[in-house]
Amino acid sequence: MSDLIELAGRAAASRPRVVIVGGGFGGLHAAKALRYLPVDVTMVDRRNHHTFQPLLYQVALAVLSPADIAQPIRTILRKQENTQVLMDEVVGIDARARKVALESGAQIEYDYLALATGATHSYFGHEQWAPLAPGLKTIEDATEIRRRVLLAFELAERQMLEHGWHPPLNFVVIGGGPTGVELAGAISDIAQLYMRHDFRHIDPAKSRVLLLEGSPRVLAAYPEDLSAKAEQTLKRLSVEVHTHTQVTGVGPGWVEAGGKRIDAAVTLWAAGVQASPLGKMLGVPLDKRGCVIVDSHLNPPGLPEVFVLGDLAHFEQDGHQVPGVAQPAMQMGDYFGKALAADLAGKARPNFRYFDKGDMATIGRMAAVAKIEWPFKGHWSGFPAWITWITVHIFFLVGFLNRLSVFAAWIWTFFTFTRGARLITGSQQLPGWQDKGPKPVGDQPETEKVAAGS
Ligand SMILES: Cc1cc2nc3c(=O)[nH]c(=O)nc-3n(C[C@H](O)[C@H](O)[C@H](O)COP(=O)(O)OP(=O)(O)OC[C@H]3O[C@@H](n4cnc5c(N)ncnc54)[C@H](O)[C@@H]3O)c2cc1C
């Protein structure tokens, strides 16, 4: 590591210095939990904003604008006097010397470190698929997906006008977890409902949405009855659900799965996640996805001053790993505050315990599935689950103005069938879709080219 650069604004050296890396759900809750403690906090994030990831797909499918679901971290923490915010990327951790190194060259010393840098996409060793099949994790990913989906309709219209045909408008979503299910349902809504009056030469409703899932069912982490409901709902939305279907290749304009090549105007990746690479820098045991294995105080072995929070933590409770979703990340952040308060008071740290309130996934504009654990236990699906989903997401969204604008956008979209943020920015190219020219001689009807459903 290079020489230590003292950060200006540091308060009395007698107060413990806390560095929080990552302003996602875990990191933000951790920072807020320290609000009244006599500590000096530095929050570092490589982006200037907190992203409400559960609503990213609504940006990707043009219902919401990026600013509706993202808030500057500095603004969120502006009233917290013991906290400074730094936009920079952590590129190194020296756990023995208790320092983190930043991309800008600065280093920050800490007495306590909270690592909450989340997870990223995993292409299972096929990194070359990434530019062909973007995943959804950041605002940039969401606007790229929005660009590709909207551009596909535009290119088809142009192709139809110029040459009287267009290649199949197939949208292939790889991975049938919550993100894949949400994306597939929303693309189908766009094609079937929102675009139908906007084009003169193509019929967007004739486009196809294919959801490819390697395991026997979609939403595999949910109870079987909810998986079945989700699949039924997707089929009602005209999504072609292909379970037991392993993807073996992704190329420009095609996906190979189940031994067949499928035409794909747009391919999206929702199949795998891996932990942020920062976990490795601690030099402690990791699980197979790179998550840091932590004890009941959220500490890795031998590092009681380091706390790992959120998606980056592998924490087991009652024999099961706590899932990588927002609730555990928030609760881990809150716990960080309690653990530090105990240390400062000279008391023993309490154990962390995850309080599971349930899980929800939405499917299209009016349906969802919900596994509810609190305040009562139950499985919901359809419209009641969707109303619950909307209420919970409005409630947890950061920022009062964001809540208002998201609520207004949903009401507007629901009643008018008009999408709010249908903007194409950036390149006008799609992988595998240059100007196709006249229809190739001997071209098969598109339905024969697509793998049969399972
Ligand atoms: C599309 C999508 C939909 C989802 N839907 C749901 C849902 O409906 N319900 C639910 O409960 N959960 C959902 N999740 C999961 C949930 O969003 C995550 O579990 C949660 O965000 C994890 O919080 P975290 O704080 O661990 O990480 P994150 O929220 O991912 O935050 C990590 C932060 O660390 C920063 N960072 C990363 N590396 C560095 C570095 N080296 N230096 C500095 N900063 C860094 C990032 O910029 C980011 O701000 C969804 C996730 C996605 C991607």
XYZ file of C-alpha atoms and ligand atoms in Angstrom:
507
model
C 0.000 0.000 0.000
C 1.153 3.572 -0.650
C 1.727 6.146 2.089
C -1.132 6.952 4.390
C -3.006 10.069 3.347
C -4.843 11.545 6.297
C -8.338 12.534 5.369
C -9.201 16.073 6.380
C -12.099 16.582 8.738
C -11.140 13.766 11.088
C -12.291 14.538 14.629
C -10.584 13.843 17.956
C -8.245 10.862 17.759
C -9.759 9.414 20.931
C -12.993 8.533 19.135
C -13.065 5.186 17.354
C -12.730 5.538 13.574
C -15.312 3.541 11.663
C -15.034 2.910 7.941
C -18.114 1.612 6.128
C -17.538 0.393 2.579
C -20.692 0.306 0.441
C -23.758 2.531 0.608
C -26.295 -0.175 -0.251
C -28.898 -1.508 2.166
C -26.340 -2.953 4.600
C -23.947 0.003 4.606
C -26.626 2.679 4.871
C -28.343 0.971 7.771
C -24.951 0.559 9.432
C -24.189 4.270 9.061
C -27.594 5.312 10.376
C -27.245 2.974 13.330
C -24.123 4.902 14.412
C -25.838 8.274 14.329
C -25.800 8.870 18.098
C -22.602 6.984 18.979
C -19.346 8.812 19.851
C -17.524 7.552 16.748
C -16.224 9.133 13.523
C -17.650 7.443 10.474
C -16.334 7.469 6.897
C -18.720 6.004 4.350
C -17.000 5.040 1.076
C -18.874 4.073 -2.067
C -17.651 4.023 -5.647
C -20.940 5.564 -6.718
C -22.454 8.753 -5.364
C -25.850 7.148 -4.924
C -27.717 4.432 -3.076
C -29.742 2.267 -5.473
C -33.010 0.649 -4.470
C -32.252 -2.563 -6.383
C -35.681 -4.212 -5.994
C -37.104 -1.580 -8.384
C -34.257 -1.667 -10.917
C -36.284 -3.766 -13.319
C -38.881 -0.978 -13.444
C -36.143 1.348 -14.701
C -34.970 -1.334 -17.125
C -38.496 -1.633 -18.512
C -39.127 2.123 -18.639
C -41.786 2.490 -15.941
C -39.579 4.517 -13.612
C -36.672 6.889 -14.174
C -33.278 6.267 -12.547
C -33.713 9.187 -10.145
C -36.941 7.646 -8.808
C -35.014 4.759 -7.247
C -31.630 6.280 -6.448
C -30.627 8.907 -3.908
C -27.222 10.557 -3.349
C -25.651 8.917 -0.295
C -24.371 12.325 0.783
C -27.937 13.642 0.844
C -29.256 10.685 2.806
C -26.586 11.157 5.487
C -26.360 14.953 5.415
C -27.826 15.448 8.870
C -25.546 12.901 10.473
C -22.776 15.025 11.937
C -20.384 12.229 12.851
C -20.310 10.926 9.246
C -18.350 11.960 6.154
C -19.041 10.504 2.718
C -16.344 9.729 0.172
C -16.967 8.719 -3.413
C -14.117 6.351 -4.196
C -13.492 2.670 -4.806
C -11.853 0.489 -2.196
C -9.153 -1.506 -3.962
C -7.256 -3.022 -1.049
C -7.653 -4.023 2.592
C -4.798 -4.579 4.999
C -6.636 -6.264 7.846
C -3.501 -6.552 10.002
C -2.582 -2.857 9.712
C -6.302 -1.904 9.783
C -6.255 0.212 6.633
C -8.221 0.324 3.414
C -6.698 1.575 0.164
C -8.723 3.665 -2.236
C -8.457 3.845 -5.992
C -7.518 7.518 -5.741
C -4.362 6.500 -3.862
C -5.535 7.507 -0.376
C -5.618 5.085 2.527
C -7.890 5.228 5.520
C -7.105 3.724 8.904
C -9.910 2.240 10.931
C -10.684 0.891 14.365
C -13.820 -0.772 12.997
C -14.540 -1.768 9.411
C -17.968 -2.662 8.000
C -17.735 -4.292 4.577
C -21.016 -4.150 2.687
C -20.041 -4.234 -0.971
C -22.728 -6.686 -2.044
C -22.604 -9.045 -4.994
C -22.303 -8.939 -8.757
C -23.272 -11.134 -11.754
C -21.695 -14.502 -12.269
C -21.470 -15.905 -15.801
C -20.100 -19.186 -14.438
C -16.744 -18.763 -16.166
C -18.232 -17.470 -19.463
C -17.284 -13.828 -19.029
C -17.439 -13.382 -22.821
C -21.254 -13.624 -22.520
C -21.459 -10.441 -20.426
C -21.601 -7.888 -23.293
C -24.115 -10.077 -25.158
C -26.405 -10.739 -22.195
C -26.295 -7.911 -19.642
C -27.396 -8.551 -16.081
C -29.234 -6.175 -13.762
C -27.459 -4.801 -10.728
C -26.852 -1.093 -11.208
C -28.580 1.952 -12.705
C -26.175 1.661 -15.664
C -27.293 -1.955 -16.222
C -30.938 -0.899 -16.073
C -30.556 1.864 -18.663
C -28.573 -0.510 -20.919
C -31.354 -3.107 -20.736
C -33.920 -0.379 -21.409
C -31.886 0.703 -24.451
C -31.714 -2.814 -25.859
C -35.372 -3.696 -25.327
C -36.719 -0.441 -26.785
C -34.178 -0.468 -29.625
C -35.245 -3.960 -30.701
C -38.756 -2.672 -31.486
C -37.350 0.367 -33.310
C -34.975 -1.731 -35.438
C -37.775 -4.164 -36.295
C -40.016 -1.277 -37.396
C -37.241 0.150 -39.587
C -36.397 -3.232 -41.051
C -40.060 -3.917 -41.804
C -40.505 -0.548 -43.486
C -37.393 -0.909 -45.635
C -37.421 -4.605 -46.471
C -40.870 -5.949 -45.612
C -39.700 -8.427 -42.987
C -37.819 -8.478 -39.705
C -35.977 -11.157 -37.772
C -37.918 -12.708 -34.858
C -38.479 -10.261 -32.011
C -37.497 -12.749 -29.353
C -36.541 -11.588 -25.874
C -34.642 -14.312 -24.072
C -34.250 -14.061 -20.306
C -31.758 -16.521 -18.817
C -32.508 -17.469 -15.197
C -35.888 -17.999 -13.557
C -35.174 -16.478 -10.124
C -37.025 -13.361 -8.916
C -35.135 -10.991 -11.251
C -35.666 -13.203 -14.331
C -39.355 -13.650 -13.534
C -39.809 -9.904 -12.992
C -37.988 -9.027 -16.226
C -39.856 -11.598 -18.330
C -43.271 -10.508 -17.012
C -42.485 -6.835 -17.529
C -41.152 -7.289 -21.095
C -44.307 -9.179 -21.948
C -46.385 -6.311 -20.541
C -44.431 -3.816 -22.636
C -44.945 -5.828 -25.807
C -48.563 -6.835 -25.252
C -49.993 -3.724 -23.618
C -47.854 -0.637 -23.751
C -46.372 -0.702 -27.261
C -49.309 -1.951 -29.226
C -50.508 1.415 -30.581
C -47.087 2.939 -31.122
C -45.866 1.224 -34.280
C -47.268 1.191 -37.819
C -45.366 -1.654 -39.479
C -44.792 -4.232 -36.762
C -47.082 -5.749 -34.184
C -45.190 -5.675 -30.857
C -47.713 -8.122 -29.406
C -46.334 -10.805 -31.735
C -42.905 -10.650 -30.132
C -41.960 -13.552 -27.906
C -40.555 -13.653 -24.397
C -38.697 -16.826 -23.457
C -37.617 -17.550 -19.893
C -34.911 -20.225 -19.683
C -34.310 -21.902 -16.319
C -31.912 -24.786 -15.700
C -33.703 -26.187 -12.643
C -37.121 -27.903 -12.625
C -39.038 -24.774 -11.576
C -38.966 -20.989 -11.616
C -38.498 -19.203 -8.266
C -36.729 -22.318 -6.996
C -36.071 -20.731 -3.580
C -39.811 -20.245 -3.006
C -42.285 -22.913 -1.848
C -43.484 -25.172 -4.673
C -47.054 -23.847 -4.727
C -45.790 -20.296 -5.301
C -43.400 -21.464 -8.052
C -46.339 -23.135 -9.766
C -48.481 -19.978 -9.441
C -45.639 -17.879 -10.829
C -45.287 -20.191 -13.835
C -49.052 -20.112 -14.488
C -49.069 -16.320 -14.301
C -46.106 -16.042 -16.650
C -47.832 -18.306 -19.158
C -50.977 -16.209 -18.906
C -48.809 -13.239 -19.840
C -47.636 -15.220 -22.918
C -44.146 -15.797 -21.514
C -42.769 -19.127 -22.757
C -41.302 -20.802 -19.690
C -38.610 -23.423 -20.410
C -37.509 -25.183 -17.231
C -34.841 -27.962 -17.208
C -33.131 -25.861 -19.867
C -29.402 -25.258 -19.474
C -27.904 -22.493 -21.561
C -24.737 -23.750 -23.256
C -23.903 -20.808 -25.495
C -24.641 -17.133 -25.978
C -23.723 -15.312 -29.195
C -24.667 -12.114 -31.003
C -28.368 -12.567 -31.761
C -28.718 -16.107 -30.424
C -28.744 -18.341 -27.374
C -27.994 -22.061 -27.391
C -30.024 -24.116 -24.939
C -31.398 -27.628 -24.784
C -29.351 -28.546 -27.881
C -31.044 -25.881 -30.027
C -30.123 -22.411 -31.192
C -32.712 -19.768 -30.358
C -32.886 -16.442 -32.194
C -32.642 -13.625 -29.670
C -33.099 -9.965 -30.505
C -32.255 -9.223 -26.868
C -30.705 -11.600 -24.333
C -30.737 -10.792 -20.612
C -28.826 -12.524 -17.852
C -30.454 -13.237 -14.495
C -28.835 -16.567 -13.751
C -26.101 -16.192 -11.185
C -24.461 -13.976 -8.612
C -21.058 -13.906 -6.989
C -19.843 -11.918 -4.029
C -17.911 -8.670 -4.362
C -14.163 -9.396 -4.728
C -13.348 -7.380 -1.589
C -14.150 -10.375 0.624
C -11.015 -12.148 -0.665
C -8.805 -9.302 0.543
C -9.528 -10.125 4.178
C -7.639 -13.428 3.826
C -10.352 -15.393 5.663
C -12.513 -18.410 4.641
C -15.054 -17.792 1.870
C -17.901 -19.945 0.549
C -18.069 -21.079 -3.067
C -19.678 -17.814 -4.220
C -16.969 -15.755 -2.507
C -19.094 -14.698 0.495
C -17.207 -14.218 3.771
C -18.143 -16.804 6.396
C -19.049 -14.904 9.558
C -19.918 -15.845 13.142
C -22.885 -14.770 15.255
C -21.350 -11.278 15.598
C -20.940 -11.001 11.814
C -17.146 -11.146 12.227
C -14.861 -13.324 10.111
C -12.595 -15.597 12.188
C -9.875 -13.694 14.073
C -11.079 -10.213 13.046
C -13.489 -8.930 15.737
C -13.102 -5.338 14.462
C -14.291 -6.304 10.943
C -18.006 -6.791 10.260
C -19.280 -8.206 6.982
C -22.837 -7.205 6.120
C -25.469 -7.967 3.498
C -24.940 -9.994 0.338
C -21.204 -10.310 1.011
C -21.799 -12.190 4.299
C -22.356 -15.928 4.586
C -24.288 -16.167 7.844
C -26.007 -19.371 8.926
C -28.978 -19.499 11.240
C -30.780 -22.694 12.319
C -28.725 -24.666 9.785
C -29.619 -22.467 6.794
C -27.763 -19.669 5.093
C -29.605 -16.369 5.424
C -30.565 -15.300 1.864
C -28.931 -12.463 -0.055
C -31.898 -10.102 -0.034
C -32.596 -6.652 1.337
C -34.061 -7.498 4.764
C -31.022 -9.368 6.128
C -28.722 -6.629 4.783
C -30.725 -3.936 6.616
C -30.892 -5.952 9.823
C -27.156 -6.652 9.691
C -26.543 -2.913 9.325
C -28.749 -2.218 12.350
C -26.913 -4.929 14.285
C -23.560 -3.255 13.562
C -24.766 -0.238 15.560
C -25.799 -2.452 18.492
C -22.469 -4.306 18.499
C -20.474 -1.067 18.551
C -22.698 0.400 21.266
C -22.018 -2.706 23.362
C -18.247 -2.368 22.809
C -18.297 1.309 23.790
C -20.282 0.493 26.927
C -17.823 -2.300 27.816
C -20.556 -4.936 27.509
C -20.653 -8.231 25.618
C -21.901 -7.989 22.043
C -25.347 -9.497 21.479
C -25.666 -12.244 18.848
C -27.106 -11.331 15.450
C -30.413 -13.023 14.666
C -32.238 -12.589 11.351
C -35.949 -11.879 11.657
C -37.529 -13.197 8.445
C -40.676 -11.283 7.421
C -41.041 -13.124 4.097
C -40.225 -12.830 0.405
C -42.055 -11.437 -2.595
C -41.638 -11.436 -6.354
C -43.780 -9.550 -8.814
C -44.919 -10.886 -12.191
C -46.193 -8.289 -14.636
C -48.385 -5.339 -13.814
C -50.968 -6.943 -11.550
C -49.660 -10.158 -10.018
C -47.064 -11.249 -7.512
C -46.279 -14.158 -5.218
C -45.577 -13.650 -1.527
C -44.309 -15.978 1.169
C -45.316 -14.164 4.332
C -43.647 -14.997 7.652
C -44.747 -11.961 9.673
C -47.174 -10.706 11.116
C -48.808 -14.013 10.103
C -47.676 -16.975 8.031
C -49.128 -17.568 4.593
C -48.636 -17.895 0.861
C -50.290 -15.273 -1.320
C -50.455 -14.881 -5.051
C -52.182 -12.763 -7.680
C -53.558 -9.278 -7.074
C -53.495 -9.255 -3.223
C -49.806 -10.208 -3.291
C -49.166 -7.477 -5.852
C -50.835 -4.819 -3.674
C -48.717 -6.010 -0.745
C -45.607 -5.836 -2.945
C -46.414 -2.245 -3.980
C -47.072 -1.150 -0.390
C -43.860 -2.680 0.946
C -41.726 -1.198 -1.825
C -43.164 2.296 -1.416
C -42.570 2.015 2.338
C -38.929 0.944 2.083
C -37.942 3.251 -0.777
C -35.417 5.805 0.463
C -36.642 9.420 0.302
C -40.090 10.928 0.645
C -40.014 12.532 -2.841
C -39.041 9.216 -4.420
C -41.998 7.560 -2.716
C -44.344 10.195 -4.103
C -42.961 10.071 -7.648
C -42.898 6.253 -7.774
C -46.449 6.070 -6.480
C -47.585 8.647 -9.064
C -45.766 6.817 -11.887
C -47.373 3.501 -10.939
C -50.859 4.973 -10.776
C -50.321 6.722 -14.130
C -48.997 3.574 -15.813
C -51.681 1.388 -14.300
C -54.589 3.455 -15.600
C -53.192 4.887 -18.847
C -51.047 1.994 -20.148
C -48.412 4.611 -20.905
C -44.833 4.020 -19.897
C -43.046 6.967 -18.372
C -39.358 6.781 -19.268
C -39.223 5.202 -22.708
C -35.920 6.760 -23.749
C -33.232 5.209 -25.904
C -29.836 6.695 -25.148
C -26.407 5.604 -26.364
C -25.583 3.280 -29.245
C -28.136 2.295 -31.884
C -26.588 -1.139 -32.370
C -27.780 -4.452 -30.956
C -25.469 -7.478 -30.906
C -26.221 -9.570 -34.015
C -28.655 -7.076 -35.495
C -27.015 -5.008 -38.202
C -29.261 -3.960 -41.088
C -30.411 -7.384 -42.234
C -31.401 -6.348 -45.761
C -33.947 -8.371 -47.756
C -35.275 -11.606 -46.255
C -32.747 -14.448 -46.783
C -33.901 -17.008 -49.366
C -35.058 -20.273 -47.777
C -35.446 -18.697 -44.345
C -37.579 -20.855 -42.079
C -40.631 -19.514 -40.325
C -39.455 -18.133 -37.007
C -41.483 -20.552 -34.866
C -39.480 -23.506 -36.215
C -36.235 -21.916 -35.192
C -37.070 -21.674 -31.509
C -36.524 -24.550 -29.112
C -39.702 -26.370 -28.195
C -40.992 -25.686 -24.698
C -40.457 -28.258 -21.994
C -32.470 -6.600 -9.817
C -32.532 -6.925 -8.355
C -33.759 -7.081 -7.727
C -33.830 -7.376 -6.382
N -35.061 -7.508 -5.801
C -35.143 -7.720 -4.470
C -36.401 -7.766 -3.829
O -37.460 -7.642 -4.462
N -36.441 -7.968 -2.472
C -35.286 -8.098 -1.753
O -35.350 -8.250 -0.538
N -34.077 -8.075 -2.330
C -33.980 -7.878 -3.670
N -32.740 -7.811 -4.275
C -31.547 -8.083 -3.461
C -31.132 -6.858 -2.655
O -31.161 -5.704 -3.459
C -29.740 -7.118 -2.101
O -29.804 -8.243 -1.285
C -29.230 -5.930 -1.308
O -29.095 -4.804 -2.137
C -27.912 -6.257 -0.635
O -27.479 -5.124 0.063
P -25.920 -4.882 0.300
O -25.824 -3.676 1.138
O -25.273 -6.133 0.731
O -25.320 -4.589 -1.162
P -25.742 -3.557 -2.269
O -27.093 -3.002 -2.034
O -25.487 -4.251 -3.555
O -24.712 -2.350 -2.099
C -23.346 -2.507 -2.317
C -22.734 -1.123 -2.424
O -21.328 -1.273 -2.393
C -20.743 -0.418 -3.348
N -19.443 -1.000 -3.706
C -19.208 -2.219 -4.233
N -17.895 -2.437 -4.351
C -17.277 -1.333 -3.881
C -15.917 -0.967 -3.726
N -14.925 -1.788 -4.083
N -15.635 0.247 -3.220
C -16.639 1.094 -2.845
N -17.936 0.787 -2.967
C -18.245 -0.422 -3.468
C -21.746 -0.391 -4.481
O -21.582 0.752 -5.299
C -23.062 -0.415 -3.722
O -23.523 0.887 -3.443
C -32.638 -7.530 -5.634
C -31.392 -7.374 -6.255
C -31.337 -7.051 -7.598
C -30.002 -6.881 -8.256
